[in-house]
Short mmCIF file of C-alpha atoms and ligand atoms in Angstrom, two decimals:
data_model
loop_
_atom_site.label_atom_id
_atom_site.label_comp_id
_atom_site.label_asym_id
_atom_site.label_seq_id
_atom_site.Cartn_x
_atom_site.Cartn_y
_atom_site.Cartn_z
CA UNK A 1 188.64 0.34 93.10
CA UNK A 2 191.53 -1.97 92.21
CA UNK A 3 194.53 -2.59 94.42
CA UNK A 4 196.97 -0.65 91.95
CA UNK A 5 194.91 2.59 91.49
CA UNK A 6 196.68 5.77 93.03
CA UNK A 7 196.12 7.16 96.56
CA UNK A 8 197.19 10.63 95.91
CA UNK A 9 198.06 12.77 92.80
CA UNK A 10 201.41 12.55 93.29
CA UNK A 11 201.08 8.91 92.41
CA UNK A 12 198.85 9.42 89.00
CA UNK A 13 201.58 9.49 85.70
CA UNK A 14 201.25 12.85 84.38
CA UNK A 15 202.88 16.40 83.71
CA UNK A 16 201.08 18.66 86.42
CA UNK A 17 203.21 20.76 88.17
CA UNK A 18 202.16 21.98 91.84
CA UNK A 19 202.39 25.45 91.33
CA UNK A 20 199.69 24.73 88.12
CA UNK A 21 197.64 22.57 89.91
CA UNK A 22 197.42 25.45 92.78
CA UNK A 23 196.68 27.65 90.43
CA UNK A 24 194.01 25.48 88.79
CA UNK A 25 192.17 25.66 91.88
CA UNK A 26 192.30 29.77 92.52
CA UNK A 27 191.45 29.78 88.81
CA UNK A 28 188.43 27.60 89.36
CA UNK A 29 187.46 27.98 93.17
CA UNK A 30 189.18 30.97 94.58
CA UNK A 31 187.01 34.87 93.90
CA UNK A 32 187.15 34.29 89.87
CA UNK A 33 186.35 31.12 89.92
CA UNK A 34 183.30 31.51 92.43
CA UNK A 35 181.65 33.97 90.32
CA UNK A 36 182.21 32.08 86.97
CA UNK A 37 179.66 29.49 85.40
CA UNK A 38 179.85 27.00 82.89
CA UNK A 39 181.60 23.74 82.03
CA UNK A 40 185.00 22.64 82.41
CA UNK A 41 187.03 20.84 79.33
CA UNK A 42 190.62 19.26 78.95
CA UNK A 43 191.93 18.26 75.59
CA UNK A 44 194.43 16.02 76.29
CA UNK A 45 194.14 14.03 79.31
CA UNK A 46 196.47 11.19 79.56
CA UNK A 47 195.96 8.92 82.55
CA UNK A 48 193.79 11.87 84.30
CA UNK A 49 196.74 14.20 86.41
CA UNK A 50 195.00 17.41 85.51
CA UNK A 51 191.51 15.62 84.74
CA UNK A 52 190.93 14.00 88.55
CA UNK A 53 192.07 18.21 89.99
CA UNK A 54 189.13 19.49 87.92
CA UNK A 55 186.98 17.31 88.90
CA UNK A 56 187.44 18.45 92.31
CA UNK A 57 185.80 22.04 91.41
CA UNK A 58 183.13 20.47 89.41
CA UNK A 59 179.88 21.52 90.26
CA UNK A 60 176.83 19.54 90.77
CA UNK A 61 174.88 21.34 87.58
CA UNK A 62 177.80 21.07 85.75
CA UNK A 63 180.13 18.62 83.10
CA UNK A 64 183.46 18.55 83.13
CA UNK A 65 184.33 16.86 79.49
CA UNK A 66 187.84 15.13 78.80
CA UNK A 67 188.79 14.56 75.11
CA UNK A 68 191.93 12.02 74.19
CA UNK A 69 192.88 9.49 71.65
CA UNK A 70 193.23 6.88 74.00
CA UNK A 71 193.89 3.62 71.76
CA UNK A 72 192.07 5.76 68.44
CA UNK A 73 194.09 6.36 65.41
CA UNK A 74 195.81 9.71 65.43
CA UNK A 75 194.60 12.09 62.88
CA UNK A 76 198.03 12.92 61.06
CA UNK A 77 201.23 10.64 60.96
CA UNK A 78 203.21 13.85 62.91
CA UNK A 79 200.77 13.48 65.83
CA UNK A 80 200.76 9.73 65.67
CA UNK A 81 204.40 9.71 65.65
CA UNK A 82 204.09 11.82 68.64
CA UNK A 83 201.14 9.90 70.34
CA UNK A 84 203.58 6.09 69.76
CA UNK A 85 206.69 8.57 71.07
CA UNK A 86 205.32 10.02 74.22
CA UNK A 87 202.14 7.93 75.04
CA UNK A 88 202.32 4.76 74.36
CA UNK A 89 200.81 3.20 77.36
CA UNK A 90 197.74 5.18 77.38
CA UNK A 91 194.83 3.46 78.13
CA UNK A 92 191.38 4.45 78.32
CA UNK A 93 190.58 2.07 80.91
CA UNK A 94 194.05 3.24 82.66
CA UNK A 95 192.20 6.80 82.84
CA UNK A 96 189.33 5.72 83.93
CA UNK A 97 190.69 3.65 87.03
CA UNK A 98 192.61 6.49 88.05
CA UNK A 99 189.93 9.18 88.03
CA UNK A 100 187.63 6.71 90.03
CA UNK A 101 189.66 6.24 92.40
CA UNK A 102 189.38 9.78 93.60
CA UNK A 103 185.67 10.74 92.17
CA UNK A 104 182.43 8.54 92.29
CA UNK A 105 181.37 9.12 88.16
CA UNK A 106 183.86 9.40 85.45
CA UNK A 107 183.69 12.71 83.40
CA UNK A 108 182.16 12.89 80.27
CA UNK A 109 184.90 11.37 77.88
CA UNK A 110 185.38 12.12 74.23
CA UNK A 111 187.38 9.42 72.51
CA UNK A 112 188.02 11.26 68.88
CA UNK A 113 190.70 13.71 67.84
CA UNK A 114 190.48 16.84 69.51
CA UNK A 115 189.74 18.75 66.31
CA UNK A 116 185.99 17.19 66.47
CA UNK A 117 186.00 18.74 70.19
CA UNK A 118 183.29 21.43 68.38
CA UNK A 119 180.82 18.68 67.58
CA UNK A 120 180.14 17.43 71.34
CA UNK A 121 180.77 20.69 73.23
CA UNK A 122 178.86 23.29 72.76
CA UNK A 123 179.86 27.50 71.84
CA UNK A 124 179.88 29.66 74.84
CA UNK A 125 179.28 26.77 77.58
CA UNK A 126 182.72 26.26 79.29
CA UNK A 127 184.41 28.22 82.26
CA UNK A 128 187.44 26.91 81.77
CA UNK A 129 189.80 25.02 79.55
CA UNK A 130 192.83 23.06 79.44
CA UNK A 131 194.50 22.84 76.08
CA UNK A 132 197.20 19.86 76.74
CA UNK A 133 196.57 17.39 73.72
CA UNK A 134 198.94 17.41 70.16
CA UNK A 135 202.10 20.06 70.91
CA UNK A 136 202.20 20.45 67.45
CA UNK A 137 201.51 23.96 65.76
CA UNK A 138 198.49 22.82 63.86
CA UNK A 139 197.10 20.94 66.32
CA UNK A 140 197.58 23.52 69.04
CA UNK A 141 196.49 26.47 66.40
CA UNK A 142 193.02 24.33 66.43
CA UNK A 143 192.54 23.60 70.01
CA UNK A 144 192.91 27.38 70.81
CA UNK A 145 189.88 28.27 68.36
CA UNK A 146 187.50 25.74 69.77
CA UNK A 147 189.24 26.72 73.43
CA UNK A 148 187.71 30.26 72.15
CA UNK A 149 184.71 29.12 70.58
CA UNK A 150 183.10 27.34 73.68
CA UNK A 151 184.37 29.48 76.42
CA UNK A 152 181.62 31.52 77.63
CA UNK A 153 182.36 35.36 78.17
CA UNK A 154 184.88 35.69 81.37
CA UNK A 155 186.45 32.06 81.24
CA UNK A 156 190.27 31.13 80.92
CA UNK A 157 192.14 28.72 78.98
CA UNK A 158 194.81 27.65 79.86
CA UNK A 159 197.63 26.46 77.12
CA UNK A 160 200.35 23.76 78.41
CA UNK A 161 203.82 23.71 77.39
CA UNK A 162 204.33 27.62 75.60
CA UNK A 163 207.52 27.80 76.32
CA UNK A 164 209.37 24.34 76.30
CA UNK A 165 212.52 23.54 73.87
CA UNK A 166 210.61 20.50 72.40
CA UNK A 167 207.37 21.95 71.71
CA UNK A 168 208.02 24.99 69.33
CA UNK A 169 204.62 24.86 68.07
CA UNK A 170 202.90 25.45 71.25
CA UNK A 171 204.84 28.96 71.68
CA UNK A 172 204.44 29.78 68.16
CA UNK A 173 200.19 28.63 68.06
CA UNK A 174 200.27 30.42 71.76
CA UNK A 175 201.70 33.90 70.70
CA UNK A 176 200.15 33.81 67.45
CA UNK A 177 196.68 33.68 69.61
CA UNK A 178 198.05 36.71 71.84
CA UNK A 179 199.01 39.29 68.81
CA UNK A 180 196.46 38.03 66.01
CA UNK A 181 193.19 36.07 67.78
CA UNK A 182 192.92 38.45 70.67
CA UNK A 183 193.83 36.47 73.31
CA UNK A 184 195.18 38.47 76.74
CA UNK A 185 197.02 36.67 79.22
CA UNK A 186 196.94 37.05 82.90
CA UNK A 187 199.77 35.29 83.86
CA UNK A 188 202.50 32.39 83.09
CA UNK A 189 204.10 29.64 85.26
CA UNK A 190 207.20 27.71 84.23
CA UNK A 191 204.95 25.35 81.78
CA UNK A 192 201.62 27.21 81.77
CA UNK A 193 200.05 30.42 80.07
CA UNK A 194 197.00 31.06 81.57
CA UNK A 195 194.53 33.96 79.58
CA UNK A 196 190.87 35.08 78.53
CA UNK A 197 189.56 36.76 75.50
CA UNK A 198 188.03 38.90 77.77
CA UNK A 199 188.87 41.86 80.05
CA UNK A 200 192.32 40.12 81.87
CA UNK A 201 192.35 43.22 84.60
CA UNK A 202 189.79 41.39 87.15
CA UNK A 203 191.74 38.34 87.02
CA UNK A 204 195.05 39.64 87.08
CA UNK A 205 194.48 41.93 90.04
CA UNK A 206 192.79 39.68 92.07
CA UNK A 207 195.53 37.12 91.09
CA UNK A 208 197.99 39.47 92.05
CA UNK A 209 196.60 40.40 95.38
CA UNK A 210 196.08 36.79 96.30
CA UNK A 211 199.70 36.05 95.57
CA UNK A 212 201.31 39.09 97.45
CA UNK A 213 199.60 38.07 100.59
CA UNK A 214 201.22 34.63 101.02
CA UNK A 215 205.06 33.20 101.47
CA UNK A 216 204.72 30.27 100.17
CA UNK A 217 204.00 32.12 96.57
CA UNK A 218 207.11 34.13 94.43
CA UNK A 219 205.32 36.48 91.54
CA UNK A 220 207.30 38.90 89.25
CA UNK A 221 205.25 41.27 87.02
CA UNK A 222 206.54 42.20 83.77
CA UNK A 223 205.32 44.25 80.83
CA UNK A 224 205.04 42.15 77.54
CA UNK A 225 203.78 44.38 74.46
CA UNK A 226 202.20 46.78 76.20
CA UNK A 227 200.40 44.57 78.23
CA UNK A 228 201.16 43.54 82.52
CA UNK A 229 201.92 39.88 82.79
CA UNK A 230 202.16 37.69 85.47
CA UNK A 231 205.07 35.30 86.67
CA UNK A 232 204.25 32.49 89.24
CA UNK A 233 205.77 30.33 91.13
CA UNK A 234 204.67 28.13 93.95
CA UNK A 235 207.08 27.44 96.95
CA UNK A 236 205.99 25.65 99.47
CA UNK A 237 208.24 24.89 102.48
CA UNK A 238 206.59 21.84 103.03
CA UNK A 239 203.90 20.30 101.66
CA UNK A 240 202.94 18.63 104.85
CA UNK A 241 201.50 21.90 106.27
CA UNK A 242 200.20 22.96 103.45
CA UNK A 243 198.13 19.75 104.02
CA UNK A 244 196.90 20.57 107.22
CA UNK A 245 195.78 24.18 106.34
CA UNK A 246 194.78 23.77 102.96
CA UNK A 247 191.47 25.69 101.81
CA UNK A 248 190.81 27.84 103.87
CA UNK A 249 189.98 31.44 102.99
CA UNK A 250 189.88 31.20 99.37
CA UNK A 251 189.26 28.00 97.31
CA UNK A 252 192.69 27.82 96.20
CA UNK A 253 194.77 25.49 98.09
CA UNK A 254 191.97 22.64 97.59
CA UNK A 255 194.16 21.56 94.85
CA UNK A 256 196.65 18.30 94.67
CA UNK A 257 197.60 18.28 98.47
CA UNK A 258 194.06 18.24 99.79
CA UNK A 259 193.17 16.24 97.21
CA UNK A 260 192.00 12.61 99.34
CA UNK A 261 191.53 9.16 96.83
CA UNK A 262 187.48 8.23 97.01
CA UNK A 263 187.06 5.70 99.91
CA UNK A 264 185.44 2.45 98.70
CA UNK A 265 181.62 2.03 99.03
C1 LIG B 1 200.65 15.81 77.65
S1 LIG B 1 199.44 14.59 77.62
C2 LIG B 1 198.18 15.23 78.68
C3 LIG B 1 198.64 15.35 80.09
C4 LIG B 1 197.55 15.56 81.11
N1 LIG B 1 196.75 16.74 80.85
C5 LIG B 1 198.20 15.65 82.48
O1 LIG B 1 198.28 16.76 83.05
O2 LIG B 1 198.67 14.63 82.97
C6 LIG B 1 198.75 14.77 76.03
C7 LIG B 1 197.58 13.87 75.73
O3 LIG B 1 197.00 14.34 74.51
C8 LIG B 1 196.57 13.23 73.75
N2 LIG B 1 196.55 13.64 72.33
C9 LIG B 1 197.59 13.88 71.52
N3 LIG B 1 197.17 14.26 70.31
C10 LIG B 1 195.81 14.27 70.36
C11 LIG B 1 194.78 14.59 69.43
N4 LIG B 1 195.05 14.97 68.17
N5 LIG B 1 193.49 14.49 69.84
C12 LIG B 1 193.19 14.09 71.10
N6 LIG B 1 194.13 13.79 72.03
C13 LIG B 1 195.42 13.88 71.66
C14 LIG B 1 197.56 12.12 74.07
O4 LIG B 1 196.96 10.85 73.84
C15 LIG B 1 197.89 12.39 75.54
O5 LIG B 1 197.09 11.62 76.38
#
């Protein structure tokens, strides 16, 4: 470990809310999560934010995968424009030293475009994946079919930035899933949509019931075409606390702020 890696989460660059990476962690350790199996994969991981939170709920049998261009060529001059404009100091060695520093192996890491995602992970393997590579429509369109293609039945994706000013694409490739490729959300946080393209009822209502039985959590249901949608938010007091009691009943809350760096050796 080198002297500058990160001690917490907090400290890793990155666009990971806390009420996301809480989330994250019901999604993949709380009821769900327990009874899901399979593989976790991120498209788009930057300098490992999201990456070094999954790898907390990785299982021994299984891989979690990470796909980003790192220092590779992007595949169309929008994306690279948006790669130099948003990411220039990537690394993949920058990645690397930051996910080590909290986990004792590095994922499984695919340096390529995320539109060749389909020819290292396989159909119907993964419990859950994050789509946060290109925000551009295309792009975006693309990473939700393979998101579909190697979920097995039961797991969630979850697509980053639907909803904000600069990423049109994302809320146009996101909704254009919901009404046309069959996927149902469960619920949506302030940068998140989280869904399945399978039954959403399990999740939602165990969501739901999770959420109404602590403080530190504001949810707001609404009806979107027909359909019951979540709204999340997580408000902690205090994050110190939260620290102190963190995990205890149901997986989630083994996120960010329980998160401790590896110790050397
Ligand atoms: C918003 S960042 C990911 C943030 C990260 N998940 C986090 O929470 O900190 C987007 C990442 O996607 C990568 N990316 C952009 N276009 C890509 C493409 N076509 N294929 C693979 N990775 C891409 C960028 O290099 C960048 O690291």
């Amino acid at each position: 470990m080198t002297e500058d890696a990160p001690r917490t989460l907090d400290e890793v660059p990155g666009w990971f809310p806390i009420t996301d990476q809480e989330l994250f962690s019901w999604f993949l350790a709380g009821p769900a999560g327990a009874a899901s199996r399979g593989d976790l994969l991120e498209l788009g991981c930057y300098l490992g934010k999201s990456a070094i939170l999954l790898g907390r709920h990785l299982r021994p049998e299984e891989t979690l995968t990470v796909c980003d261009l790192f220092e590779s060529p992007a595949p169309t001059a929008a994306n690279d424009s948006e790669v130099k404009g948003s990411y220039a100091s990537l690394t993949r060695a920058g990645f690397t030293r930051n996910y080590l520093a909290f986990h004792e192996r590095p994922p499984r890491i695919v340096q390529a475009p995320t539109g060749e995602i389909l020819d290292h992970v396989r159909p119907g393997t993964c419990r859950f994946v994050h789509v946060d590579a290109s925000h551009l429509y295309e792009h975006v369109r693309s990473d939700i079919g393979a998101a579909r293609a190697v979920l097995a039945p039961g797991g969630v994706v979850v697509l980053d930035d639907y909803r904000a000013e600069h990423t049109p694409g994302v809320a146009a490739a996101a909704w254009e899933a919901v009404f046309t490729r069959g996927l149902r959300p469960v619920c949506v946080t302030g940068q998140k949509l989280y869904g399945t393209w399978d039954d959403p009822a399990p999740l939602r209502d165990g969501l739901r019931a999770w959420a109404r039985g602590r403080e530190d959590w504001w949810m707001e249901e609404q009806d979107v075409a027909g359909a019951p949608l979540l709204r999340l938010m997580f408000r902690p007091r205090s994050r110190v606390p939260r620290q102190a009691t963190a995990g205890a009943d149901h997986g989630a809350g083994a996120g960010a702020a329980a998160l401790p760096r590896r110790t050397a050796g």
